[in-house]
């Protein structure tokens, strides 16, 4: 039977290779997963032209996934450096990579990334449009924006952030409700500026059906961008954010009518006590579509440590229903991250995602922790290292401070509770 997208196949009762692979990875019944994909509650980003892809699923009942951002910019335009980051991200078990390139040889970098990456690749076409056409933002036409989308789709990109929710109506709401940090989304600010300069509707909203046709043809998952995500605690859950979210819910239904898979992007910066309510609101307004959050960062005062502020918010968000966490590095708000920054961001996000999976009762999540606890009870250091989220760091810390007794560590030595209880219980 012919099908166009993973959603179309699921609705027609076709079990694709990608769906079978995801079901096996997630220890989920194939029929149950098929139903979730058909309903739009799970997405499998899998562009037909991404031949190196090892598909993963994002959404209800699945392990919380994490995404890594990278790419070339005008100030840092080293393609080989970013390719090294991509390889390292896969090695560190990132689930997806987003190419945010906005300058230089973006097409070359994107195609190489798709060629070597086993994980889904995402992009933000509006970033690329500015550099690709090499002309002023206001001079780019609606058709040219769509042409960039098709170029990315043809190159094999699996999901694209499309800021279609910031339409003229949302812009009015933004103007009537002043913010402390205005619009901090790069794509959102570009499109807001384009609308103001041209006195026209957002082309991604006005020509949304044309965009969906492109996505349907290549099976690109639309990641509906949150142009009005809060960039500070003060702006969280305000009129602009909520208004745009309502629009995104409407756009979700329109995409599903054309069998196009959809994710929803969310905040941003947000007080800890508002996160759970926001997750519930998003799922309700967007009909259960998978939710993809940047953080959220739970305080604004920790530059250099925002991988921690993000991990705190990410754990709460994912436990409350978010399905996909965009990593944040210690370099957030300061500079382009290094390889070491990237590692710290990935590890922090993986810990947050795993903590949330335990809370959500994801199949198999708790077993990892039980296995680690058994290794600790047995003082089995090699097994502890094998199970650690960062084995290299665990081994290094152990090697840097050797105990007198091998079955203890330098924290407690002979007073180690585990060591002593093992000896007493063994008689």
Coordinates of C-alpha atoms in Angstrom, one line a residue, residues 55-368:
X55 CA 14.9 6.4 13.5
X56 CA 13.7 7.4 16.9
X57 CA 10.2 8.3 18.3
X58 CA 9.2 11.3 20.3
X59 CA 6.0 11.5 22.3
X60 CA 3.6 9.9 24.7
X61 CA 4.9 6.7 26.5
X62 CA 8.4 6.9 25.0
X63 CA 11.7 7.7 26.6
X64 CA 12.3 11.5 26.9
X65 CA 14.6 12.5 24.0
X66 CA 17.3 15.2 24.0
X67 CA 18.4 17.5 21.2
X68 CA 21.7 19.2 20.6
X69 CA 22.1 22.6 18.8
X70 CA 25.1 23.4 16.7
X71 CA 26.0 25.2 13.4
X72 CA 28.1 27.9 11.8
X73 CA 27.7 31.6 12.3
X74 CA 29.4 34.8 11.1
X75 CA 31.6 35.0 14.1
X76 CA 32.3 31.2 14.3
X77 CA 32.3 29.8 10.8
X78 CA 34.5 26.6 11.3
X79 CA 32.6 23.8 9.5
X80 CA 35.1 21.1 10.7
X81 CA 34.7 22.2 14.3
X82 CA 30.9 21.9 14.1
X83 CA 31.2 18.5 12.4
X84 CA 33.4 17.3 15.2
X85 CA 30.7 18.4 17.6
X86 CA 28.1 16.5 15.7
X87 CA 30.1 13.3 15.9
X88 CA 30.7 13.8 19.6
X89 CA 27.0 14.5 20.2
X90 CA 26.1 11.1 18.7
X91 CA 28.9 9.5 20.8
X92 CA 27.4 11.0 23.9
X93 CA 24.0 9.6 23.0
X94 CA 22.1 12.7 21.9
X95 CA 18.8 11.7 20.2
X96 CA 18.7 14.5 17.6
X97 CA 20.9 17.3 16.2
X98 CA 19.6 20.7 15.2
X99 CA 21.6 22.7 12.7
X100 CA 21.2 26.4 13.4
X101 CA 23.6 27.6 10.8
X102 CA 23.0 31.1 9.5
X103 CA 26.2 32.1 7.6
X104 CA 28.7 30.7 5.2
X105 CA 28.6 27.3 3.6
X106 CA 25.3 26.3 5.2
X107 CA 24.2 24.0 2.4
X108 CA 27.5 22.1 2.4
X109 CA 27.5 21.7 6.2
X110 CA 23.8 20.6 6.3
X111 CA 24.3 18.0 3.6
X112 CA 27.4 16.6 5.3
X113 CA 25.6 16.5 8.6
X114 CA 22.6 14.5 7.1
X115 CA 25.1 12.2 5.3
X116 CA 27.0 11.1 8.5
X117 CA 24.2 11.4 11.1
X118 CA 22.3 8.4 12.4
X119 CA 20.1 10.6 14.5
X120 CA 17.3 13.0 13.1
X121 CA 18.5 16.4 11.9
X122 CA 16.5 19.5 12.4
X123 CA 16.9 23.0 10.9
X124 CA 15.4 26.5 11.1
X125 CA 15.0 27.6 7.4
X126 CA 14.3 31.2 8.2
X127 CA 17.9 31.5 9.6
X128 CA 19.3 30.1 6.4
X129 CA 17.2 32.3 4.1
X130 CA 18.9 35.5 5.3
X131 CA 22.4 34.2 4.4
X132 CA 21.4 32.2 1.4
X133 CA 19.9 35.0 -0.6
X134 CA 22.5 37.6 0.6
X135 CA 20.1 40.5 0.6
X136 CA 18.2 42.5 3.2
X137 CA 15.6 40.7 5.2
X138 CA 12.7 42.8 4.0
X139 CA 13.6 42.0 0.3
X140 CA 13.1 38.3 0.8
X141 CA 9.8 37.2 -0.8
X142 CA 7.3 34.7 0.7
X143 CA 8.1 32.3 -2.2
X144 CA 11.8 32.5 -1.4
X145 CA 11.2 31.5 2.2
X146 CA 9.2 28.5 1.0
X147 CA 12.0 27.6 -1.5
X148 CA 14.5 27.4 1.4
X149 CA 12.1 25.0 3.2
X150 CA 12.0 22.8 0.1
X151 CA 15.8 22.9 -0.3
X152 CA 16.2 21.7 3.3
X153 CA 13.6 19.0 2.8
X154 CA 15.3 17.8 -0.4
X155 CA 18.6 17.7 1.5
X156 CA 17.2 15.1 3.9
X157 CA 16.3 17.2 7.0
X158 CA 13.9 15.3 9.3
X159 CA 12.3 18.1 11.2
X160 CA 12.1 21.9 10.8
X161 CA 11.3 24.7 13.2
X162 CA 8.7 26.8 11.5
X163 CA 7.6 30.0 13.3
X164 CA 4.1 30.1 11.8
X165 CA 2.3 31.0 15.0
X166 CA 3.5 34.6 15.1
X167 CA 0.9 36.1 12.7
X168 CA -0.4 39.6 12.5
X169 CA -2.9 38.9 15.3
X170 CA -0.2 37.6 17.6
X171 CA 1.9 40.7 16.8
X172 CA -1.0 42.9 18.0
X173 CA -1.2 41.0 21.3
X174 CA 2.6 41.4 21.7
X175 CA 2.3 45.2 21.2
X176 CA -0.5 45.6 23.6
X177 CA 1.3 43.6 26.3
X178 CA 4.8 45.0 26.7
X179 CA 7.5 42.5 27.8
X180 CA 10.7 42.8 29.8
X181 CA 12.8 40.9 27.2
X182 CA 10.5 41.4 24.1
X183 CA 10.9 38.6 21.5
X184 CA 14.1 36.5 22.2
X185 CA 13.4 33.8 19.6
X186 CA 15.9 34.5 16.7
X187 CA 13.4 33.1 14.1
X188 CA 10.5 34.9 15.7
X189 CA 12.3 38.2 15.8
X190 CA 13.2 37.9 12.1
X191 CA 9.7 37.2 11.1
X192 CA 8.2 39.9 13.3
X193 CA 10.6 42.3 11.7
X194 CA 9.8 41.1 8.2
X195 CA 6.0 41.6 8.9
X196 CA 6.6 45.1 10.2
X197 CA 8.9 46.2 7.3
X198 CA 6.6 44.8 4.7
X199 CA 3.2 45.4 6.4
X200 CA 2.3 41.8 5.5
X201 CA 1.3 38.5 7.1
X202 CA 3.9 36.0 8.2
X203 CA 4.6 34.0 5.0
X204 CA 4.7 30.7 6.9
X205 CA 1.2 31.4 8.3
X206 CA -0.2 32.9 5.1
X207 CA 1.1 30.0 2.9
X208 CA 0.9 27.3 5.5
X209 CA -0.8 24.9 3.2
X210 CA 2.0 25.2 0.7
X211 CA 4.5 24.6 3.4
X212 CA 2.6 21.5 4.5
X213 CA 2.7 20.1 1.0
X214 CA 6.5 20.3 1.0
X215 CA 6.6 18.6 4.3
X216 CA 4.2 15.9 3.2
X217 CA 6.2 15.2 0.0
X218 CA 9.4 14.5 1.9
X219 CA 7.9 13.4 5.3
X220 CA 9.4 16.3 7.2
X221 CA 8.1 16.7 10.8
X222 CA 7.0 20.3 11.4
X223 CA 8.3 21.6 14.7
X224 CA 6.0 24.6 15.3
X225 CA 8.3 27.2 16.8
X226 CA 7.4 29.3 19.8
X227 CA 8.4 32.8 18.6
X228 CA 6.9 34.3 21.7
X229 CA 8.6 32.0 24.2
X230 CA 9.6 33.9 27.4
X231 CA 13.2 35.1 27.5
X232 CA 12.9 35.9 31.2
X233 CA 11.0 34.8 34.3
X234 CA 8.9 38.0 34.2
X235 CA 7.6 37.2 30.7
X236 CA 6.6 33.6 31.4
X237 CA 3.0 32.5 30.8
X238 CA 2.0 36.0 29.5
X239 CA -0.5 37.0 26.8
X240 CA 1.8 36.7 23.9
X241 CA 3.0 33.2 24.8
X242 CA -0.5 31.9 25.4
X243 CA -2.0 33.6 22.3
X244 CA 0.7 32.0 20.1
X245 CA 0.1 28.6 21.7
X246 CA -3.6 28.8 20.7
X247 CA -2.6 29.5 17.1
X248 CA -0.2 26.6 17.2
X249 CA -3.0 24.3 18.3
X250 CA -5.0 25.4 15.2
X251 CA -2.0 24.8 12.9
X252 CA -1.5 21.4 14.4
X253 CA -5.0 20.3 13.4
X254 CA -4.4 21.6 9.9
X255 CA -1.1 19.7 9.6
X256 CA -2.8 16.4 10.8
X257 CA -5.5 16.9 8.1
X258 CA -2.7 16.5 5.6
X259 CA -0.9 13.6 7.4
X260 CA 2.0 15.8 8.4
X261 CA 3.6 15.0 11.7
X262 CA 3.9 17.9 14.3
X263 CA 5.8 18.8 17.4
X264 CA 5.2 21.9 19.5
X265 CA 8.0 24.0 20.8
X266 CA 7.7 25.6 24.2
X267 CA 9.5 27.8 26.8
X268 CA 12.0 29.2 27.5
X269 CA 12.6 30.9 30.9
X270 CA 9.9 30.0 33.5
X271 CA 9.5 30.0 37.3
X272 CA 9.6 26.4 38.7
X273 CA 6.1 26.7 40.0
X274 CA 4.6 27.5 36.6
X275 CA 6.2 24.7 34.6
X276 CA 3.7 21.9 35.3
X277 CA 0.7 24.1 34.5
X278 CA 2.3 25.1 31.2
X279 CA 2.9 21.5 30.2
X280 CA -0.8 20.7 30.9
X281 CA -2.0 23.8 29.0
X282 CA 0.2 23.0 26.0
X283 CA -1.0 19.4 25.7
X284 CA -4.6 20.5 26.0
X285 CA -4.4 23.4 23.5
X286 CA -2.3 21.4 21.0
X287 CA -4.3 18.2 21.2
X288 CA -1.7 16.0 22.7
X289 CA 1.0 16.6 20.1
X290 CA 4.6 16.0 21.4
X291 CA 6.1 19.0 23.3
X292 CA 9.6 20.1 22.8
X293 CA 11.1 22.5 25.4
X294 CA 14.2 24.7 25.6
X295 CA 15.0 24.1 29.3
X296 CA 13.0 25.8 30.7
X297 CA 15.5 27.8 32.7
X298 CA 14.2 28.3 36.2
X299 CA 16.3 31.3 37.1
X300 CA 17.9 34.2 35.1
X301 CA 20.9 34.8 37.3
X302 CA 23.3 31.9 36.5
X303 CA 25.3 32.6 33.3
X304 CA 27.9 29.9 33.1
X305 CA 25.7 27.4 34.8
X306 CA 22.6 27.5 32.7
X307 CA 23.0 23.7 31.9
X308 CA 22.0 23.3 35.6
X309 CA 19.1 25.8 35.5
X310 CA 17.9 24.1 32.4
X311 CA 18.2 20.6 33.7
X312 CA 16.1 21.5 36.8
X313 CA 13.4 22.9 34.6
X314 CA 13.7 20.1 32.0
X315 CA 13.2 17.4 34.6
X316 CA 10.1 19.1 36.0
X317 CA 8.7 19.7 32.4
X318 CA 9.3 16.2 31.2
X319 CA 7.9 14.6 34.3
X320 CA 4.8 16.8 33.6
X321 CA 4.5 15.7 30.0
X322 CA 7.2 17.3 27.8
X323 CA 8.6 14.7 25.4
X324 CA 11.8 16.4 24.0
X325 CA 14.4 18.5 25.8
X326 CA 16.6 20.9 23.9
X327 CA 19.9 20.9 25.7
X328 CA 21.4 24.1 27.2
X329 CA 25.2 24.4 27.8
X330 CA 27.2 26.5 30.3
X331 CA 27.9 28.9 27.5
X332 CA 24.2 29.8 27.0
X333 CA 23.8 33.6 26.8
X334 CA 27.6 34.0 26.6
X335 CA 29.2 32.5 23.5
X336 CA 29.2 29.5 21.1
X337 CA 29.8 26.4 23.1
X338 CA 33.0 24.3 23.0
X339 CA 33.2 20.5 22.9
X340 CA 33.5 20.4 26.7
X341 CA 30.5 22.8 27.0
X342 CA 28.5 20.6 24.7
X343 CA 29.3 17.5 26.8
X344 CA 28.2 19.2 30.0
X345 CA 25.0 20.3 28.4
X346 CA 24.3 16.8 27.0
X347 CA 25.0 15.0 30.3
X348 CA 22.8 17.5 32.3
X349 CA 20.0 17.0 29.8
X350 CA 20.3 13.3 29.8
X351 CA 20.1 13.2 33.6
X352 CA 17.0 15.5 33.5
X353 CA 15.4 13.3 30.9
X354 CA 16.1 10.1 32.8
X355 CA 14.8 11.5 36.1
X356 CA 11.6 12.4 34.3
X357 CA 11.3 9.0 32.7
X358 CA 11.4 7.4 36.1
X359 CA 8.7 9.7 37.3
X360 CA 6.6 9.0 34.2
X361 CA 7.0 5.2 34.6
X362 CA 8.6 4.8 31.2
X363 CA 9.2 1.1 30.6
X364 CA 12.7 0.1 31.7
X365 CA 13.8 3.5 33.0
X366 CA 14.0 2.5 36.7
X367 CA 15.9 -0.7 36.0
X368 CA 19.1 1.3 35.2

